[in-house]
Amino acid sequence: KVVERIHLPVHNLVLRNESIRCWSNIPFITMPLSRTHGKSFAHRSELKHAKRIVVKLGSAVVTRGDECGLALGRLASIVEQVSMLQNQGREMMIVTSGAVAFGKQRLRHEILLSQSVRQALHSGQNQLKDMAIPVLEARACAAAGQSGLMALYEAMFTQYSICAAQILVTNLDFHDEQKRRNLNGTLHELLRMNIVPIINTNDAVVPPPEPNSDLQGVISVKDNDSLAARLAVEMKTDLLIVLSDVEGLFDSPPGSDDAKLIDIFYPGDQQSVTFGTKSRVGMGGMEAKVKAALWALQGGTSVVIANGTHPKISGHVITDIVEGKKVGTFFSEVKPAGPTVEQQGEMARAGGRSLAALQPEQRAEIIYHLADLLTDQREEILSANKKDLEEAESKGRLALPLMKRLSLSTSKLNSLAIGLRQIAASSQESVGRVIRRTRIAKDLDLEQVTVPIGVLLVIFESRPDCLPQVSALAIASGNGLLLKGGKEAAHSNQILHYLTQEALSIHGVKDAVQLVNTREEVEDLCHLDKLIDLIIPRGSSQLVRDIQKAAKGIPVMGHSEGICHVYVDTEASVEKVTRIVRDSKCEYPAACNALETLLIHRDLLRTPLFDQIIDMLRVEQVKIHAGPKFASYLTFSPSEVKSLRTEYGDLECCIEVVDSVQEAIDHIHKYGSSHTDVIITENEKTAEFFLQHVDSACVFWNASTRFSDGYRFGLGAEVGISTSRIHARGPVGIEGLLTTKWLLKGENHVVSDFSEHGSMKFLHETLPLPQRNTI
């Protein structure tokens, strides 16, 4: 176990008025660690507050693959990131490798040149033959390469108007008291002058490394990992970033079948860690990095070990770490009480599979029980919701429409319970339903059956009522579920999740629904492609766009915007127009299915119908924006729209004029978001033309846009509205959370029997589907 190898006992002894710190019970003398900024950071999200940062560049990071020369592209990217952070006002230090590799390149060149000259003098020939290059001693390479390495750093930092300074150290510089003080003073002075120190071991004079013979403790400077740790603690650094050629610390050697990256490593954790080999060029290896990291952590410095060589992430790995993103392995002394999000994902996966294996009536029973709990425990739910509302109001961070979404009431809970019972009733024939049967050949039958998608991640804002709705749909469809709610609804979400798990417990599948309470950023959750099969964002269009942008390898179901149109035709009923437009715009203007653009046929201008529409909107206090064509008809017009692709989400709308139903359709296709669009007309032929030609998820005739909703469609609830054209579209209920698999049942069938001269022939007969249970 790793703790048996690298546990760091500390004994507070007094010797010559100096503090003694211990590693593996071998003491070494250092100064007392009085840190003005306190202990190390407990959570990744706090790393953005790091002011003094050491970046350690491993040999594999700065060295080319042939081990002769530097990886200039990676080095330039690292310098750019360090410069960016330095210019933000942080104090950056670099512990670098690379002198040996740079020197090896230079010395090889000199030897080859020298040999070619000698060969030409002796043989009269001026061509190179095969020449044996002697083994180059590392100290000589370091001496030849250090000046060139530093010149390269200086040239790169100059591009960002930053000055760099070189410091070479050996182990004695830390163990000689006067030298240690001199080093400390020099570094502080350089940082005070906004200069980036470039620190390296003085490999030209250091003795060869001798394992297990460290001077006064294992954190003597025998490699750059230990050097970085010593410097980090000595300089009271907030953060040490150790870059290598692996993603971080794994629970077994990277590349092995079951190796898992450890997101957060705790010194007292009892999990087993098996260390692999060293990198291709480094001296330390992962075990040395972990040992150094834990020593630095004990000294009060936070540590992240990450990959600095991956071409897709190395260009922003340092800044990502400082921003608190989920990169590499973060070392923390504070272990959270609950499971990690990775563990929650695994629990949801296992729980979802157990849920899918239940009988349909058992899943329905869970949902019925949850519906009962929503009404039976309404006082506890409303009390928790009241806390959220009071906190949001005191902080003033939520606009009025979002406060409405956050608020729960007895009527909302009753409606929720009714919707959940609809889901339970319709869930009897969801999972395992046969939708196609084919007889491939004699005694070879194929079935296509519905199955759960797997693990869903649903991210929602300000709407605690979303939690039981989505949970019920996941339960009915046999999916595992990860829920990430907004902080503003934390109390409400907590009680609703507790009730959901209570309902799940009646059939032993409590873990199927997980509420993410850790400080996981949404962007980090979107990278868990091995744990999550589908992401469903529920919230603002900005949230959906951000998640679609952040998702890495995980499909996202949702709509980026809800730009819904109502087209008023020349043959529209006056009564229907005012009722439908009022409901579409004013009933709940913050909803994604609310009217945003009203299209009016040109012939209706300056008619009583047009006047009634305008009067109704004024009475309802709707702010009107004029489209370009509408503005051209008016002497004094409302403010002209900046964009016809605007989702107002409030008591505002755009009015635009069109010349025909075809122009209305063209406008919708150009400026709409394929969400919900409506025609109001008494002409059935015109209506059918509109219904057939508008390419949106929901297209209505003489009905409010607000009907675009899973509950109103009879789905019980929805996980969201999808405007994509793959898989589910429109309000997504149980059916949208299912996929299919194929079941083939044969009798010793092989493909070779169906070859040209085989004994069997394909039949491909369609078979009747089994009768569905309608009880």
Coordinates of N, CA, C and O in Angstrom, one line a residue, residues 341-434:
V341 N -17.0 12.3 -7.7 CA -17.9 12.2 -8.8 C -17.7 10.9 -9.7 O -18.6 10.3 -10.2
E342 N -16.4 10.5 -9.7 CA -16.1 9.3 -10.5 C -16.7 8.1 -9.8 O -17.3 7.2 -10.4
Q343 N -16.7 8.1 -8.5 CA -17.3 7.0 -7.7 C -18.8 7.0 -7.9 O -19.5 6.0 -8.0
Q344 N -19.4 8.3 -7.9 CA -20.8 8.4 -8.1 C -21.2 7.9 -9.4 O -22.3 7.3 -9.6
G345 N -20.4 8.2 -10.4 CA -20.7 7.7 -11.8 C -20.7 6.2 -11.8 O -21.6 5.6 -12.5
E346 N -19.8 5.6 -11.2 CA -19.7 4.1 -11.1 C -20.9 3.5 -10.4 O -21.5 2.5 -10.7
M347 N -21.3 4.2 -9.3 CA -22.5 3.8 -8.5 C -23.7 3.9 -9.4 O -24.6 3.1 -9.3
A348 N -23.8 5.0 -10.1 CA -25.0 5.2 -11.0 C -25.1 4.2 -12.1 O -26.2 3.7 -12.4
R349 N -23.9 3.8 -12.6 CA -23.8 2.8 -13.6 C -24.3 1.4 -13.1 O -25.2 0.8 -13.7
A350 N -23.8 1.0 -11.9 CA -24.2 -0.2 -11.3 C -25.7 -0.2 -10.9 O -26.4 -1.1 -11.1
G351 N -26.1 0.9 -10.3 CA -27.5 1.1 -9.8 C -28.4 1.1 -11.0 O -29.5 0.5 -10.9
G352 N -28.0 1.7 -12.1 CA -28.9 1.8 -13.3 C -29.1 0.4 -13.9 O -30.2 0.0 -14.3
R353 N -28.1 -0.4 -13.9 CA -28.2 -1.8 -14.4 C -29.1 -2.6 -13.5 O -29.9 -3.4 -14.0
S354 N -29.0 -2.4 -12.2 CA -29.9 -3.2 -11.3 C -31.4 -2.7 -11.5 O -32.3 -3.4 -11.5
L355 N -31.5 -1.4 -11.7 CA -32.8 -0.8 -12.0 C -33.4 -1.3 -13.2 O -34.6 -1.7 -13.3
A356 N -32.6 -1.5 -14.3 CA -33.1 -2.0 -15.6 C -33.5 -3.4 -15.5 O -34.4 -3.9 -16.2
A357 N -32.9 -4.1 -14.5 CA -33.2 -5.6 -14.4 C -34.5 -5.8 -13.6 O -35.0 -7.0 -13.5
L358 N -35.1 -4.8 -12.9 CA -36.3 -4.9 -12.2 C -37.5 -5.2 -13.2 O -37.4 -4.9 -14.4
Q359 N -38.5 -5.7 -12.6 CA -39.8 -5.9 -13.4 C -40.4 -4.5 -13.6 O -40.2 -3.6 -12.8
P360 N -41.1 -4.3 -14.7 CA -41.7 -3.0 -15.0 C -42.6 -2.4 -13.9 O -42.5 -1.3 -13.6
E361 N -43.3 -3.4 -13.3 CA -44.2 -2.9 -12.2 C -43.4 -2.5 -11.0 O -43.9 -1.6 -10.2
Q362 N -42.2 -3.0 -10.8 CA -41.4 -2.6 -9.7 C -40.9 -1.2 -9.9 O -40.8 -0.4 -9.0
R363 N -40.4 -0.9 -11.1 CA -40.0 0.5 -11.4 C -41.2 1.5 -11.3 O -41.0 2.6 -10.7
A364 N -42.3 1.1 -11.7 CA -43.5 1.9 -11.6 C -43.8 2.1 -10.1 O -44.2 3.2 -9.7
E365 N -43.7 1.1 -9.3 CA -43.9 1.2 -7.8 C -43.0 2.3 -7.2 O -43.4 3.0 -6.3
I366 N -41.8 2.3 -7.6 CA -40.8 3.3 -7.1 C -41.3 4.7 -7.4 O -41.3 5.6 -6.6
I367 N -41.8 4.9 -8.6 CA -42.2 6.2 -9.1 C -43.5 6.6 -8.3 O -43.7 7.8 -7.9
Y368 N -44.4 5.7 -8.2 CA -45.6 6.0 -7.4 C -45.3 6.4 -6.0 O -45.9 7.3 -5.4
H369 N -44.3 5.7 -5.4 CA -43.9 6.0 -4.0 C -43.3 7.4 -3.9 O -43.6 8.1 -3.0
L370 N -42.5 7.8 -4.9 CA -41.9 9.1 -5.0 C -43.0 10.2 -5.1 O -42.9 11.2 -4.4
A371 N -44.0 9.9 -5.9 CA -45.1 10.8 -6.1 C -45.8 11.0 -4.7 O -46.2 12.2 -4.4
D372 N -46.0 10.0 -4.0 CA -46.7 10.1 -2.7 C -45.8 10.9 -1.7 O -46.3 11.7 -0.9
L373 N -44.5 10.7 -1.8 CA -43.6 11.4 -0.9 C -43.6 12.9 -1.1 O -43.4 13.7 -0.2
L374 N -43.8 13.3 -2.4 CA -43.8 14.7 -2.7 C -45.0 15.4 -2.0 O -44.8 16.6 -1.7
T375 N -46.1 14.7 -1.9 CA -47.2 15.4 -1.2 C -47.2 15.1 0.3 O -47.5 16.0 1.1
D376 N -46.7 13.9 0.7 CA -46.7 13.6 2.2 C -45.6 14.5 2.9 O -45.8 14.8 4.1
Q377 N -44.5 14.8 2.2 CA -43.4 15.5 2.8 C -43.4 16.9 2.4 O -42.3 17.6 2.3
R378 N -44.5 17.5 2.0 CA -44.5 18.8 1.4 C -44.0 19.9 2.3 O -43.3 20.8 1.9
E379 N -44.3 19.7 3.6 CA -43.8 20.8 4.6 C -42.3 20.8 4.6 O -41.7 21.9 4.6
E380 N -41.7 19.7 4.7 CA -40.2 19.6 4.7 C -39.6 20.2 3.4 O -38.6 20.9 3.4
I381 N -40.3 19.9 2.3 CA -39.8 20.4 1.0 C -39.9 21.9 0.9 O -39.0 22.6 0.5
L382 N -41.1 22.4 1.3 CA -41.3 23.9 1.2 C -40.4 24.6 2.2 O -40.0 25.7 1.9
S383 N -40.1 24.0 3.3 CA -39.2 24.6 4.3 C -37.8 24.8 3.7 O -37.2 25.8 3.9
A384 N -37.3 23.7 3.1 CA -36.0 23.8 2.4 C -36.0 24.8 1.3 O -35.0 25.5 1.1
N385 N -37.1 24.8 0.5 CA -37.2 25.7 -0.6 C -37.2 27.2 -0.1 O -36.6 28.1 -0.7
K386 N -37.8 27.4 1.1 CA -37.9 28.7 1.6 C -36.4 29.2 2.0 O -36.1 30.4 1.8
K387 N -35.6 28.3 2.5 CA -34.2 28.7 2.8 C -33.5 29.1 1.5 O -32.8 30.1 1.5
D388 N -33.7 28.4 0.4 CA -33.1 28.8 -0.9 C -33.5 30.1 -1.3 O -32.7 31.0 -1.8
L389 N -34.9 30.4 -1.2 CA -35.4 31.7 -1.7 C -34.9 32.8 -0.8 O -34.5 33.9 -1.4
E390 N -34.8 32.6 0.5 CA -34.3 33.7 1.4 C -32.8 34.0 1.1 O -32.4 35.1 1.1
E391 N -32.0 32.9 0.9 CA -30.6 33.1 0.6 C -30.4 33.8 -0.8 O -29.6 34.7 -0.9
A392 N -31.2 33.4 -1.8 CA -31.1 34.1 -3.1 C -31.5 35.5 -3.0 O -30.9 36.4 -3.6
E393 N -32.5 35.8 -2.2 CA -33.0 37.2 -2.1 C -32.0 38.1 -1.4 O -31.8 39.2 -1.7
S394 N -31.4 37.5 -0.3 CA -30.5 38.3 0.5 C -29.2 38.6 -0.3 O -28.6 39.6 -0.2
K395 N -28.8 37.7 -1.2 CA -27.6 37.9 -2.0 C -27.9 38.7 -3.3 O -27.0 39.2 -4.0
G396 N -29.2 38.7 -3.7 CA -29.6 39.5 -4.8 C -29.0 39.0 -6.1 O -28.8 39.8 -7.0
R397 N -28.8 37.7 -6.2 CA -28.1 37.2 -7.4 C -29.0 36.6 -8.5 O -28.5 36.2 -9.5
L398 N -30.3 36.6 -8.2 CA -31.2 36.0 -9.2 C -32.2 37.0 -9.7 O -32.8 37.7 -8.9
A399 N -32.4 37.0 -11.0 CA -33.4 37.9 -11.6 C -34.8 37.3 -11.2 O -35.0 36.1 -10.9
L400 N -35.8 38.1 -11.4 CA -37.2 37.7 -11.0 C -37.7 36.5 -11.8 O -38.2 35.6 -11.1
P401 N -37.4 36.3 -13.1 CA -37.8 35.1 -13.7 C -37.2 33.8 -13.1 O -37.8 32.8 -13.0
L402 N -35.9 33.9 -12.7 CA -35.2 32.8 -12.1 C -35.7 32.5 -10.7 O -35.7 31.4 -10.2
M403 N -36.1 33.6 -10.0 CA -36.7 33.4 -8.7 C -38.0 32.6 -8.8 O -38.3 31.8 -8.0
K404 N -38.8 32.9 -9.9 CA -40.0 32.1 -10.1 C -39.7 30.7 -10.4 O -40.4 29.8 -9.9
R405 N -38.7 30.4 -11.1 CA -38.3 29.0 -11.4 C -37.8 28.3 -10.1 O -38.1 27.1 -9.9
L406 N -37.2 29.1 -9.2 CA -36.7 28.5 -8.0 C -37.8 28.1 -7.0 O -37.7 27.2 -6.2
S407 N -38.8 28.9 -7.0 CA -39.9 28.8 -6.0 C -40.7 27.5 -6.2 O -41.2 27.2 -7.3
L408 N -41.0 26.8 -5.1 CA -41.9 25.7 -5.1 C -43.1 26.1 -4.3 O -43.1 27.0 -3.5
S409 N -44.3 25.4 -4.6 CA -45.5 25.7 -3.9 C -46.3 24.4 -3.7 O -45.9 23.4 -4.4
T410 N -47.3 24.4 -3.0 CA -48.2 23.2 -2.8 C -48.8 22.8 -4.2 O -48.8 21.6 -4.5
S411 N -49.2 23.8 -5.0 CA -49.8 23.4 -6.3 C -48.7 22.9 -7.2 O -49.0 21.9 -7.9
K412 N -47.5 23.4 -7.1 CA -46.4 22.8 -8.0 C -46.1 21.4 -7.6 O -46.0 20.5 -8.4
L413 N -46.1 21.1 -6.3 CA -45.8 19.8 -5.8 C -47.0 18.8 -6.2 O -46.7 17.7 -6.6
N414 N -48.2 19.3 -6.1 CA -49.3 18.5 -6.5 C -49.3 18.1 -8.0 O -49.5 17.0 -8.5
S415 N -48.9 19.2 -8.8 CA -48.8 18.9 -10.3 C -47.6 18.0 -10.6 O -47.7 17.1 -11.5
L416 N -46.5 18.1 -9.8 CA -45.4 17.2 -10.0 C -45.9 15.7 -9.7 O -45.5 14.8 -10.4
A417 N -46.6 15.5 -8.6 CA -47.1 14.2 -8.2 C -48.0 13.6 -9.3 O -47.9 12.4 -9.6
I418 N -48.8 14.5 -9.9 CA -49.7 14.0 -11.0 C -48.9 13.5 -12.2 O -49.1 12.5 -12.8
G419 N -47.9 14.4 -12.5 CA -47.0 14.0 -13.6 C -46.2 12.7 -13.4 O -46.1 11.9 -14.3
L420 N -45.8 12.5 -12.2 CA -45.0 11.3 -11.9 C -45.9 10.1 -12.0 O -45.4 9.0 -12.4
R421 N -47.1 10.2 -11.6 CA -48.0 9.1 -11.7 C -48.3 8.7 -13.2 O -48.5 7.6 -13.5
Q422 N -48.4 9.8 -14.0 CA -48.5 9.5 -15.5 C -47.3 8.8 -16.0 O -47.4 7.8 -16.8
I423 N -46.1 9.2 -15.5 CA -44.9 8.4 -15.9 C -44.9 7.0 -15.5 O -44.6 6.1 -16.2
A424 N -45.3 6.8 -14.2 CA -45.4 5.4 -13.7 C -46.3 4.6 -14.5 O -46.1 3.4 -14.9
A425 N -47.5 5.1 -14.9 CA -48.5 4.4 -15.6 C -48.0 4.1 -17.1 O -48.3 3.0 -17.6
S426 N -47.2 5.0 -17.6 CA -46.8 4.7 -19.0 C -45.5 4.0 -19.1 O -45.0 3.7 -20.2
S427 N -44.9 3.6 -17.9 CA -43.6 3.0 -18.0 C -43.6 1.5 -18.0 O -42.6 0.8 -18.1
Q428 N -44.8 0.9 -18.0 CA -45.0 -0.5 -17.9 C -44.3 -1.3 -19.1 O -43.8 -2.4 -19.0
E429 N -44.4 -0.6 -20.3 CA -43.9 -1.3 -21.5 C -42.8 -0.5 -22.1 O -42.7 -0.3 -23.3
S430 N -41.8 0.0 -21.3 CA -40.8 0.8 -21.9 C -39.5 0.0 -22.1 O -39.1 -0.2 -23.2
V431 N -38.9 -0.5 -21.0 CA -37.6 -1.2 -21.2 C -37.9 -2.7 -21.6 O -38.8 -3.3 -21.1
G432 N -37.2 -3.1 -22.6 CA -37.3 -4.5 -23.0 C -38.5 -4.7 -24.0 O -38.8 -5.9 -24.3
R433 N -39.1 -3.7 -24.5 CA -40.2 -3.8 -25.5 C -39.6 -4.2 -26.9 O -38.7 -3.6 -27.4
V434 N -40.2 -5.2 -27.4 CA -39.8 -5.7 -28.8 C -40.4 -4.8 -29.8 O -41.6 -4.6 -29.9

